[in-house]
Coordinates of C-alpha atoms in Angstrom, one line a residue:
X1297 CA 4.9 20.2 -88.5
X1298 CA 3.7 16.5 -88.1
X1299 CA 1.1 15.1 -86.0
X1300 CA 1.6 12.2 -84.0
X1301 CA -1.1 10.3 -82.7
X1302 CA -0.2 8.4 -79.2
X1303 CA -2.1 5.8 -76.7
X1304 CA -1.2 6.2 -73.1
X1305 CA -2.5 4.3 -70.0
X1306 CA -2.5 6.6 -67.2
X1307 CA -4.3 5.4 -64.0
X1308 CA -6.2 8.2 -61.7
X1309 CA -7.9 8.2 -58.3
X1310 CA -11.3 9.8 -58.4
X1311 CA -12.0 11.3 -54.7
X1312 CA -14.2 8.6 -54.3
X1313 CA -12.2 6.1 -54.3
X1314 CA -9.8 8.3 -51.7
X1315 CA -12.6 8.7 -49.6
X1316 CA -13.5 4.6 -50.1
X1317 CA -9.8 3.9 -49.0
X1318 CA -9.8 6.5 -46.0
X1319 CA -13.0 4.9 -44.3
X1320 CA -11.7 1.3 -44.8
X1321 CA -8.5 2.0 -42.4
X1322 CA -10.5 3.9 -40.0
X1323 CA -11.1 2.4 -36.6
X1324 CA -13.9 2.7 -34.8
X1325 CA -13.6 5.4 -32.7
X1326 CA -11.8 7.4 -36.1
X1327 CA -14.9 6.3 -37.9
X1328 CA -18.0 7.6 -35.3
X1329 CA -16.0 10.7 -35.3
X1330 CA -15.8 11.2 -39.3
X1331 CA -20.0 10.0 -39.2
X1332 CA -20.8 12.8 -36.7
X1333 CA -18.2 15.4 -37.9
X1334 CA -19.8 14.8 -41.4
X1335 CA -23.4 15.1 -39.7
X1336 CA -22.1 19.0 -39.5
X1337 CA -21.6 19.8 -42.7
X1338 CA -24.3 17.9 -44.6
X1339 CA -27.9 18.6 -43.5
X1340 CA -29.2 15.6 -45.1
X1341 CA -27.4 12.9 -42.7
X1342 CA -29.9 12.4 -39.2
X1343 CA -28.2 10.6 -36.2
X1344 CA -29.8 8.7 -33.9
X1345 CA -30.5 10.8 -30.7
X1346 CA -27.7 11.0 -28.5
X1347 CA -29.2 10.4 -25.2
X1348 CA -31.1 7.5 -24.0
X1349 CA -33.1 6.1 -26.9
X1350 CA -29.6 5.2 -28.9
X1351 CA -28.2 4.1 -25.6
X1352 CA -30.9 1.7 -25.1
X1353 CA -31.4 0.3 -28.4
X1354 CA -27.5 -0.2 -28.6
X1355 CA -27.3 -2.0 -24.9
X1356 CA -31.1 -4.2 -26.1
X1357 CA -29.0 -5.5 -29.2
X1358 CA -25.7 -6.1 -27.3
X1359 CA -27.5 -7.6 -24.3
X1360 CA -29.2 -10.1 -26.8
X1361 CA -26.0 -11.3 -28.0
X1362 CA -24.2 -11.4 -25.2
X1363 CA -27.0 -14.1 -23.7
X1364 CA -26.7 -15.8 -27.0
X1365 CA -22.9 -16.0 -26.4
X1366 CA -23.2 -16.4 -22.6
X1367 CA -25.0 -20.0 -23.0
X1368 CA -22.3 -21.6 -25.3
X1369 CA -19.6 -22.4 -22.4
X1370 CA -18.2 -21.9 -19.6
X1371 CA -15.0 -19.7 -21.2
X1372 CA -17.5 -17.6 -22.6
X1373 CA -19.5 -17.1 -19.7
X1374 CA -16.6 -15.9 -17.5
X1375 CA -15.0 -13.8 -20.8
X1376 CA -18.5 -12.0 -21.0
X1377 CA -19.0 -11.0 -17.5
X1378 CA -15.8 -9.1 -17.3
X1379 CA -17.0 -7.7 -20.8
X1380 CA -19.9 -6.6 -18.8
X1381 CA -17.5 -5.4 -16.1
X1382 CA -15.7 -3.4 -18.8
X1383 CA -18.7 -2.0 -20.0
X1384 CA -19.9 -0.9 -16.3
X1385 CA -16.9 0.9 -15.8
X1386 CA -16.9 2.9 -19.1
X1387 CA -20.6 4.1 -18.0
X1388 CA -19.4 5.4 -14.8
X1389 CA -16.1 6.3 -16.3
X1390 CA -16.7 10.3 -16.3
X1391 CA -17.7 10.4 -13.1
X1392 CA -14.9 8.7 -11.8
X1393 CA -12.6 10.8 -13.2
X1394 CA -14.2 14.1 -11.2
X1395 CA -13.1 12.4 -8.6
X1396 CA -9.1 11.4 -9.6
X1397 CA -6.8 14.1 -8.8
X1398 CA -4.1 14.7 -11.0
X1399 CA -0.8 15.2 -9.9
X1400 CA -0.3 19.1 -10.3
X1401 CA -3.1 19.9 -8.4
X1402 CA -2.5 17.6 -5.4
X1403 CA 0.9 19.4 -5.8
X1404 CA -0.4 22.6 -5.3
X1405 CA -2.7 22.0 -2.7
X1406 CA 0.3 21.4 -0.8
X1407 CA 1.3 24.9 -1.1
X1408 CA -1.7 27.2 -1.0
X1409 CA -0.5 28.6 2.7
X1410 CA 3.3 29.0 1.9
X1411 CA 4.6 32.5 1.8
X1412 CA 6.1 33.3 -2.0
X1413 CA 6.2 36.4 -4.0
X1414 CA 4.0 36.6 -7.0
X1415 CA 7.3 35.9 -9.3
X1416 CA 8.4 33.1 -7.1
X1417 CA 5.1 31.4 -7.5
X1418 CA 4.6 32.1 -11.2
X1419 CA 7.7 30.2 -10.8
X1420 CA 6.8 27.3 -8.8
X1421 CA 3.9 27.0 -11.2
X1422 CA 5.7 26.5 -14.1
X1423 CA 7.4 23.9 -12.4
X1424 CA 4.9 21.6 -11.4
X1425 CA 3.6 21.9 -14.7
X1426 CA 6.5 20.7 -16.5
X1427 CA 6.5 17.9 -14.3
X1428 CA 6.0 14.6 -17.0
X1429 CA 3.5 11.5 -16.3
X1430 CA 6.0 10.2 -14.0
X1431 CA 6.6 13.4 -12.0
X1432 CA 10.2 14.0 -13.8
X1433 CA 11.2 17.7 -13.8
X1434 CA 12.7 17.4 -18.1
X1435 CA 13.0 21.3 -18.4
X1436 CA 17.0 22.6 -18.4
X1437 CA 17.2 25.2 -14.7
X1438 CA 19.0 27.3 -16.7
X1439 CA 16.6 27.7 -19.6
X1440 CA 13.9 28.2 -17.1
X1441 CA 15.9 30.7 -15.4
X1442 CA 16.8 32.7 -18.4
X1443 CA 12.9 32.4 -19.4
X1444 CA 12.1 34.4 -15.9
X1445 CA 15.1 36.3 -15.6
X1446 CA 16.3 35.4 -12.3
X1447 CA 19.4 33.1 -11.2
X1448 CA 19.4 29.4 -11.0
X1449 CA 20.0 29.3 -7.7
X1450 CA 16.4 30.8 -7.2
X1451 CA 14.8 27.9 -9.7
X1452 CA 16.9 25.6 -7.8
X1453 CA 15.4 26.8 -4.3
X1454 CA 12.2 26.8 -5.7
X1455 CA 12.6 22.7 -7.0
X1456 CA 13.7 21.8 -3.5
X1457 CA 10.6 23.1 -2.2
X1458 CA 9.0 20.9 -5.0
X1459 CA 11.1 17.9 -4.0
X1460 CA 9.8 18.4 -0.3
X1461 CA 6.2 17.6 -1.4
X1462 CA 4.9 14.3 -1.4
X1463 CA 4.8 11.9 -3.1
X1464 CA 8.6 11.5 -2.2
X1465 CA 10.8 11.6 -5.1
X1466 CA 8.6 14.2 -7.2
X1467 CA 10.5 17.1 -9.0
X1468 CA 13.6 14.9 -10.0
X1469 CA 15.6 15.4 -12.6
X1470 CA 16.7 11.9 -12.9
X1471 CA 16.0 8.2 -11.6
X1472 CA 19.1 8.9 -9.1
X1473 CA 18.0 12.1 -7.7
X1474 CA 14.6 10.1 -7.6
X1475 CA 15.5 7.5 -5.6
X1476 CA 17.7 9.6 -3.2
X1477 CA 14.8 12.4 -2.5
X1478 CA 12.9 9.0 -1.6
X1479 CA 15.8 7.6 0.3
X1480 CA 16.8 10.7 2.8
X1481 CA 13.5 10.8 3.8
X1482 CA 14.4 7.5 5.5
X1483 CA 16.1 7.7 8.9
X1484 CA 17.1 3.9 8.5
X1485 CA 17.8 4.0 5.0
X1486 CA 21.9 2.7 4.7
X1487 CA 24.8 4.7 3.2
X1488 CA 25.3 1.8 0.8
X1489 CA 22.0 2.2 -0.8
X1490 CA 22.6 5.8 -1.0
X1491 CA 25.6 5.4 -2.7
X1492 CA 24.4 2.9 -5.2
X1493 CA 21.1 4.9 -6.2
X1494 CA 23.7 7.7 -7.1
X1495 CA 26.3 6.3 -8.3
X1496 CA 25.9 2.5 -9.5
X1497 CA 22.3 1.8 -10.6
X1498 CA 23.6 0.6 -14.0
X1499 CA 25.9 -1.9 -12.1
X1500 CA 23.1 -3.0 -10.1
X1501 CA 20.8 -3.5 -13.5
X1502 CA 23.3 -5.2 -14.7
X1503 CA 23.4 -7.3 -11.6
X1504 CA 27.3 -7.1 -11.2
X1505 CA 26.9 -6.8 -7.3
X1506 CA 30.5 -8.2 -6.8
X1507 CA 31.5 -4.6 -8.8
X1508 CA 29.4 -2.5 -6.7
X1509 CA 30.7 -4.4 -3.4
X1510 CA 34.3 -3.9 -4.3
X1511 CA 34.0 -0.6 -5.5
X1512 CA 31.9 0.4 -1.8
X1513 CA 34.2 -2.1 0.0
X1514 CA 31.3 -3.5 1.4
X1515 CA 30.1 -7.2 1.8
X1516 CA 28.1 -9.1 -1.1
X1517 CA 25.3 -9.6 1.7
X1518 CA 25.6 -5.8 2.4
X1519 CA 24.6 -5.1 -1.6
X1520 CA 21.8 -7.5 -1.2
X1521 CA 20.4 -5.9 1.7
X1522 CA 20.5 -2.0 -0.2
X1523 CA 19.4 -3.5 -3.5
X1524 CA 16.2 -4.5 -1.1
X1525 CA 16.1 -0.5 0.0
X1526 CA 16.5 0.2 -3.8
X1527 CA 13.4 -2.5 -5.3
X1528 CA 11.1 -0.8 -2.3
X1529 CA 11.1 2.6 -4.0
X1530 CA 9.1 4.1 -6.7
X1531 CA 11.2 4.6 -10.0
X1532 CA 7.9 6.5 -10.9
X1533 CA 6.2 8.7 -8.4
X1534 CA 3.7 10.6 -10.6
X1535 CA 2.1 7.3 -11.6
X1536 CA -0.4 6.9 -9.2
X1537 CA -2.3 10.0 -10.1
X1538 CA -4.4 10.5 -13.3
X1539 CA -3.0 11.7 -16.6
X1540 CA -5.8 13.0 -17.9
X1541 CA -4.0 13.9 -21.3
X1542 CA -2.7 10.4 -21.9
X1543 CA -5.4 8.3 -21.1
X1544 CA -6.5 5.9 -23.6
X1545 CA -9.6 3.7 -23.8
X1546 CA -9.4 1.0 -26.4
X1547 CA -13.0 0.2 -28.5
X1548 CA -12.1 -3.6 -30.6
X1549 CA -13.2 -3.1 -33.9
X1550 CA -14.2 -6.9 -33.8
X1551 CA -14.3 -9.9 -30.9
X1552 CA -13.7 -13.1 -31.4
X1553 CA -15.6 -15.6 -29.2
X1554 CA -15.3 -19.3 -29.1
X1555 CA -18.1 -21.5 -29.6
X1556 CA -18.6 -25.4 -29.4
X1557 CA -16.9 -26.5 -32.6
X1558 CA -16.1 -22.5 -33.9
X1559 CA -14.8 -19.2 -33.6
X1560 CA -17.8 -16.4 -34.0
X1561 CA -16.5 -12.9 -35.4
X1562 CA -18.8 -10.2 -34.4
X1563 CA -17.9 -6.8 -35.9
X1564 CA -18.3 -3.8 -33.7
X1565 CA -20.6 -2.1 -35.3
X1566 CA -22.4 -1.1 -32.4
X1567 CA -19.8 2.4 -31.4
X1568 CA -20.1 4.2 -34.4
X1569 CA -24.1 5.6 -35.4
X1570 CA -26.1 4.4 -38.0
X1571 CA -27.3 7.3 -40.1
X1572 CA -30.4 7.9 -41.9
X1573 CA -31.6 10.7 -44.6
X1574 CA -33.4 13.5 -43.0
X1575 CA -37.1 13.0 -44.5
X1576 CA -38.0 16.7 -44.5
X1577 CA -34.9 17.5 -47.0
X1578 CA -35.7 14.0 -49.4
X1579 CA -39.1 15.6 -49.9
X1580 CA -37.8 19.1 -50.4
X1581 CA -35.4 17.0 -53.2
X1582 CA -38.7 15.7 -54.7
X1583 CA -40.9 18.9 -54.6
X1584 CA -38.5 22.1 -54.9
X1585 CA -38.5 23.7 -58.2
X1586 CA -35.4 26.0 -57.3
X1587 CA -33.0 24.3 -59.5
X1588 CA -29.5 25.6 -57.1
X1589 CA -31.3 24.1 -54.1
X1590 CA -32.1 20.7 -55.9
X1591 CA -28.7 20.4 -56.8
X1592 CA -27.6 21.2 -53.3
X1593 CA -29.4 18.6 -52.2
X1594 CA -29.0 15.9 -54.8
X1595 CA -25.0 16.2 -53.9
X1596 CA -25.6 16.0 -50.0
X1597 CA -27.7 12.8 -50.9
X1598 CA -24.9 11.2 -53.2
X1599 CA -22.2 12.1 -50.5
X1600 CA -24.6 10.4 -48.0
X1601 CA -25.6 7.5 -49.8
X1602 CA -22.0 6.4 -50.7
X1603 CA -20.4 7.4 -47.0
X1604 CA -23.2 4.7 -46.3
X1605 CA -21.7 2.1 -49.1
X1606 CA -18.5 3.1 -47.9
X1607 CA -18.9 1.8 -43.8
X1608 CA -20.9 -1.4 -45.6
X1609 CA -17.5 -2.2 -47.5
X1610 CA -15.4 -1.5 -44.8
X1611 CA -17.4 -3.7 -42.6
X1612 CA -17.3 -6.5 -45.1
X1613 CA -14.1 -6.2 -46.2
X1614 CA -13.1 -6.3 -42.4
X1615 CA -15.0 -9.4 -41.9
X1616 CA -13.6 -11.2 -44.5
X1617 CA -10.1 -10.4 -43.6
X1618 CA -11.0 -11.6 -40.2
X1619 CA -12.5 -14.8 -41.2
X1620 CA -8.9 -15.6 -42.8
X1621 CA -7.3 -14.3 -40.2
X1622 CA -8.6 -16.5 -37.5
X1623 CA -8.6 -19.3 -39.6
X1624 CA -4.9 -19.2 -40.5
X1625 CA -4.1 -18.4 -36.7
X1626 CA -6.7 -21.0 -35.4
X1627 CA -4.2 -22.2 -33.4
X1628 CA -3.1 -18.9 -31.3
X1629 CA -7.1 -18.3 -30.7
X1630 CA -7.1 -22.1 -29.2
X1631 CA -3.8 -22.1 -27.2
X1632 CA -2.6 -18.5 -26.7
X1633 CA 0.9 -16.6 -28.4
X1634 CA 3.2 -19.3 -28.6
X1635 CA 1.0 -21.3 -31.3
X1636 CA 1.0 -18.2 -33.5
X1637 CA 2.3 -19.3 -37.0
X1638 CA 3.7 -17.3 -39.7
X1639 CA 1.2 -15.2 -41.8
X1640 CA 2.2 -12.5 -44.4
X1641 CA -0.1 -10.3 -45.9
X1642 CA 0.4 -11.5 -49.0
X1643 CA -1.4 -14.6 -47.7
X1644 CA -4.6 -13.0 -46.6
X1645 CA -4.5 -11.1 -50.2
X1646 CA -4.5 -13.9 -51.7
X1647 CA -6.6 -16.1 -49.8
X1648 CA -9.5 -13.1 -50.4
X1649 CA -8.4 -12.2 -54.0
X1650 CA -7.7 -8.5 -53.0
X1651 CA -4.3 -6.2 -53.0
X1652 CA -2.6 -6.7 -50.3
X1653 CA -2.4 -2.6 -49.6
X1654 CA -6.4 -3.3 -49.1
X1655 CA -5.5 -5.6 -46.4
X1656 CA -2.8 -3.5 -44.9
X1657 CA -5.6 -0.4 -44.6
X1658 CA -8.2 -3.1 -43.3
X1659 CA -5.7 -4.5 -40.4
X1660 CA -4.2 -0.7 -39.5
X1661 CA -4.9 0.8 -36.3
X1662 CA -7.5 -1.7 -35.7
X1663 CA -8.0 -4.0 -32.7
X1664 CA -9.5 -7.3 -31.7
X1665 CA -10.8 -9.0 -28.7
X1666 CA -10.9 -12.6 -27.5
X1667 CA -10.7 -14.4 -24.7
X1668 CA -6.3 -13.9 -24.4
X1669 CA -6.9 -10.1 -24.4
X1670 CA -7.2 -7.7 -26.8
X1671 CA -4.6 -7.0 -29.8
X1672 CA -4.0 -5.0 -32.6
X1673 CA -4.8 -7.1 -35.9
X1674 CA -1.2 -6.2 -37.4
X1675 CA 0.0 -8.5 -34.3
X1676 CA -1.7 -11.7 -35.7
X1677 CA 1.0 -11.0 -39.0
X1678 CA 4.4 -13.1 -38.1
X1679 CA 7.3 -13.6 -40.5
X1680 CA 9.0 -16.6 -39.9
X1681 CA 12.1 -17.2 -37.6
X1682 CA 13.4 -20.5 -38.1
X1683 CA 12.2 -23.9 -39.0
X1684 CA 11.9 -26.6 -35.9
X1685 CA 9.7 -29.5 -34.9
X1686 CA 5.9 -28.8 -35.6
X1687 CA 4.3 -27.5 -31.7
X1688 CA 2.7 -29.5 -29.7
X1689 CA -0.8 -29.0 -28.8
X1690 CA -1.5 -28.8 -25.5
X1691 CA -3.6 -32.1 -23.9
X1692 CA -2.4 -34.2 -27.5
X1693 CA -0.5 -36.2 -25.5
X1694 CA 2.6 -35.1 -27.2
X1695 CA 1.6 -35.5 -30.5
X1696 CA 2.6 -32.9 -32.9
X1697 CA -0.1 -30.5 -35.0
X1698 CA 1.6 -31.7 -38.2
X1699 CA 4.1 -34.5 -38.9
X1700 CA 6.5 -32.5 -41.0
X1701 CA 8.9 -29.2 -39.4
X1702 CA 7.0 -26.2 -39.5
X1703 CA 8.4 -22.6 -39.2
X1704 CA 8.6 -20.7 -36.4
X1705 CA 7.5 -17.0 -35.7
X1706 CA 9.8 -15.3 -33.3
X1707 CA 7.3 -15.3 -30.0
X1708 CA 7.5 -18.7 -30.7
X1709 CA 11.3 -19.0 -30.4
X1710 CA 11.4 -16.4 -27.5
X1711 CA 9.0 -18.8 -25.1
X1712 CA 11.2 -21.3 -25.7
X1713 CA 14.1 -18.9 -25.0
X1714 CA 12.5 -18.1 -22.1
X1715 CA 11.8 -21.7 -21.1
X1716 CA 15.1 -22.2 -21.2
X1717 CA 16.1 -19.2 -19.2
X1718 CA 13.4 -20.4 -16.2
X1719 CA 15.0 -23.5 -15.9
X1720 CA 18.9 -22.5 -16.1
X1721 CA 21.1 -22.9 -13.0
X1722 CA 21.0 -19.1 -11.7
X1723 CA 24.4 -20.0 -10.4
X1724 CA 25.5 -20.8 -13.7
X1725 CA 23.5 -19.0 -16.1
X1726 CA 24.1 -19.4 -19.5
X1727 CA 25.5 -17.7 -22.0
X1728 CA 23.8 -16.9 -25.7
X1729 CA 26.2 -19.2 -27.1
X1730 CA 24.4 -22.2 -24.9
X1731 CA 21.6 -21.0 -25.0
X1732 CA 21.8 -20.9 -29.0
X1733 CA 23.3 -24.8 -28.5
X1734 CA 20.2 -26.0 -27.2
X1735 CA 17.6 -24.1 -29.3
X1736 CA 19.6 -26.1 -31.9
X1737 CA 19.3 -29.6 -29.9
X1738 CA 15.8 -28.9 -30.3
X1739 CA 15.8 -28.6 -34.0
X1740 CA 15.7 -24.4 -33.7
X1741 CA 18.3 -23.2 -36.4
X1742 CA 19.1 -19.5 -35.7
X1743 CA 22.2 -17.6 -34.6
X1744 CA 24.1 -16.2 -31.4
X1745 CA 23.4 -12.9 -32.4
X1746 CA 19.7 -13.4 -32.9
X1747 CA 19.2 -15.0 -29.7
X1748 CA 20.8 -11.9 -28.0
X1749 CA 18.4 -10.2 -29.9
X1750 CA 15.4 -11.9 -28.7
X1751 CA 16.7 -11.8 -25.1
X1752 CA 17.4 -8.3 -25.3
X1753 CA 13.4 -7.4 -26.5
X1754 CA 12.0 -10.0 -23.7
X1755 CA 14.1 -7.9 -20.9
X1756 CA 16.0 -10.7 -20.0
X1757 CA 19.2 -9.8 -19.1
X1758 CA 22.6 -11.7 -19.5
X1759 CA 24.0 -13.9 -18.4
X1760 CA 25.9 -11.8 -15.5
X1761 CA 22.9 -10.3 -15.3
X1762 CA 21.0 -13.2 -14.0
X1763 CA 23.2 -14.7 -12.0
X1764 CA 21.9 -15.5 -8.4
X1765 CA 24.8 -13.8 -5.5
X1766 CA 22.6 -15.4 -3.0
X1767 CA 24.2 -17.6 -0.6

């Protein structure tokens, strides 16, 4: 037997570090979440009182920079009052929605007097409440059928009653049966658009009108006048009520306001609460002789004070990320989308001297505000497209931002695919090939196929598809 003495490297992740990592990628509604679920568990961490007095301390500090901002310029002035709009709204936000009726309901207000058996309405029931956010019935009849063991032709019955209801077009199965429940409730609705909702919708998105006219061996003006019954519909009649479930309230992690000469960052800090140690249980710490309880205690304190290092690094690390971030997209944050420029980010990694996973846990699920909108940071990455002429800023009198071709991200190619689209001949639309020919004319390099591809995620349909039947 021999013993053999070996160095190995071997790399672990303590729990801190984890927990480090975790709280860095949070947003910050994940993060005021993980503060107060925490709050729970550990007896030492003291939030700020929920009701008024962390309301009003919160709206004092926001109010003072927003006045600070407010007096800058006029861009800011108008961007701040809808913020204050925004805000406004969000108070009364709950209250609001006591009054919204949601779709099933308004559904089944409609039948509280009609005359069902119990079965029949357990039915009916199940029904409205597999209607989706659109009011789409996506259940199979017969699977619902088998479920209650009765026939389809009872579940069938029981839809049409559903289908009676308004809004017109609820309880369809389909964007056809849609549009025709909202169609035959139409005495001067025309048999052409009838047939075309049920037979040739994907010839009319396609906008082959001379198809769907031959086929109905009708006129081309006779298709114009049904595709006008057809756009007056609603593709989506459970839209205009509440979904209570899929409501979604953005919180920007940072905003982004525009100054004289500068762009301020301003890191929402203001959502999630600012902790403190409970003072009773730091002077139990100090005083109790019970060795179990001080140990207790000592490990709610660690866990405490480094959840607090933690937020302080993520909030650093987020602001330094986007400091870079702005100043490598200067541009977009001056001139809106089409002035974004590539960024990678490697870039940002090595602009701040970090890993670029750090950067990837910094930008995810996180969103910023400015005066375009707001937008996830991940959207301010771009790879590059193709290379072309360096933009032009806007008022620069048609002097380029550099002197030398720059590359292009792909929302920058697509507005100028859609510039080129605007100003086509919609008699003579043309084709990605042409298209292609004069991205190239203006010094865009990129393929046929790419272009389609780019057309295709815009929505812009081909070239058939955008031609003008229109005398």
């Amino acid at each position: 037997m021999s013993l053999k003495l070996e160095v190995t490297q071997k790399q672990t992740t303590s729990q801190h570090m984890i927990q480090s990592m975790e709280i860095l990628q949070m947003n910050t509604q994940e993060l005021e979440e993980y503060i107060e679920n925490l709050a729970l568990e550990n007896p030492l961490i003291e939030l700020p009182d929920i009701g008024s007095s962390k309301t009003d301390m919160q709206q004092e500090d926001a109010q003072r920079k927003l006045d600070w901002l407010e007096s800058t310029d006029l861009q800011n002035r108008v961007y701040y009052q809808q913020e204050r709009d925004a805000d406004n709204m969000e108070q009364n936000w709950h209250d609001k929605r006591d009054l919204e009726v949601e779709l099933k309901d308004f559904l089944m207000s409609q039948l509280l007097i009609a005359d069902y058996t119990s079965k029949e309405r357990e039915i009916i029931e199940f029904l409205i409440e597999s209607l989706d956010s659109r009011g789409y019935l996506v259940d199979d009849i017969f699977s619902i059928a088998k479920m209650f063991s009765v026939s389809e032709e009872v579940v069938l019955k029981l839809l049409k009653d559903i289908q009676s209801l308004d809004p017109a077009g609820v309880g369809a199965r389909d964007l056809p049966e849609c549009l025709l429940l909202q169609l035959e409730r139409k005495p001067e609705a025309s048999e052409a658009a009838k047939a075309i909702a049920k037979e040739y919708l994907d010839d009319l998105a396609r906008n082959h009108l001379p198809n769907i006219a031959k086929k109905l061996q009708i006129s081309i003006d006779e298709v114009l006048d049904a595709c006008e019954e057809i756009r007056a519909l609603n593709p989506k009649p459970g839209n205009s009520f509440s979904d209570r479930e899929q409501l979604r309230y953005i919180s920007p992690d940072a905003i982004v306001v525009k100054l004289e000469n500068r762009f301020e960052i301003l890191v929402n800090e203001y959502q999630y609460p600012n902790f403190t140690l409970n003072t009773y249980y730091m002077d139990l710490l100090k005083t109790t002789k019970d060795e179990e309880t001080k140990k207790y205690l000592q490990t709610k304190a660690a866990q405490a004070e480094w959840v607090k290092n933690c937020i302080a690094g993520r909030t650093s690390t987020l602001s330094r990320v986007l400091h870079v971030l702005v100043e490598k997209q200067n541009d977009f944050f001056l001139y809106g989308s089409a002035y974004k420029h590539p960024l990678k980010l490697s870039d940002i990694a090595q602009e701040l001297d970090i890993h670029e996973s750090t950067v990837s846990r910094t930008l995810r699920g996180k969103y910023l505000q400015c005066s375009w909108g707001v937008f996830p940071l991940n959207y301010f990455l771009a790879s590059a497209a193709a290379k072309g002429p360096a933009k032009k800023q806007p008022g620069t009198a048609g002097r380029p931002m550099t002197g030398a071709e720059e590359e292009k991200t792909p929302d920058q190619v697509k507005a100028l695919i859609q510039k080129i689209v605007d100003e086509e001949d919609k008699k003579k639309p043309l084709s990605d090939q042409k298209i292609c020919e004069q991205l190239e004319a203006l010094g865009i390099q990129i393929s046929r196929r790419t272009v389609n591809k780019y057309r295709t995620e815009m929505g812009i349909p081909d070239k058939s598809g955008r031609k003008s039947w229109a005398e």
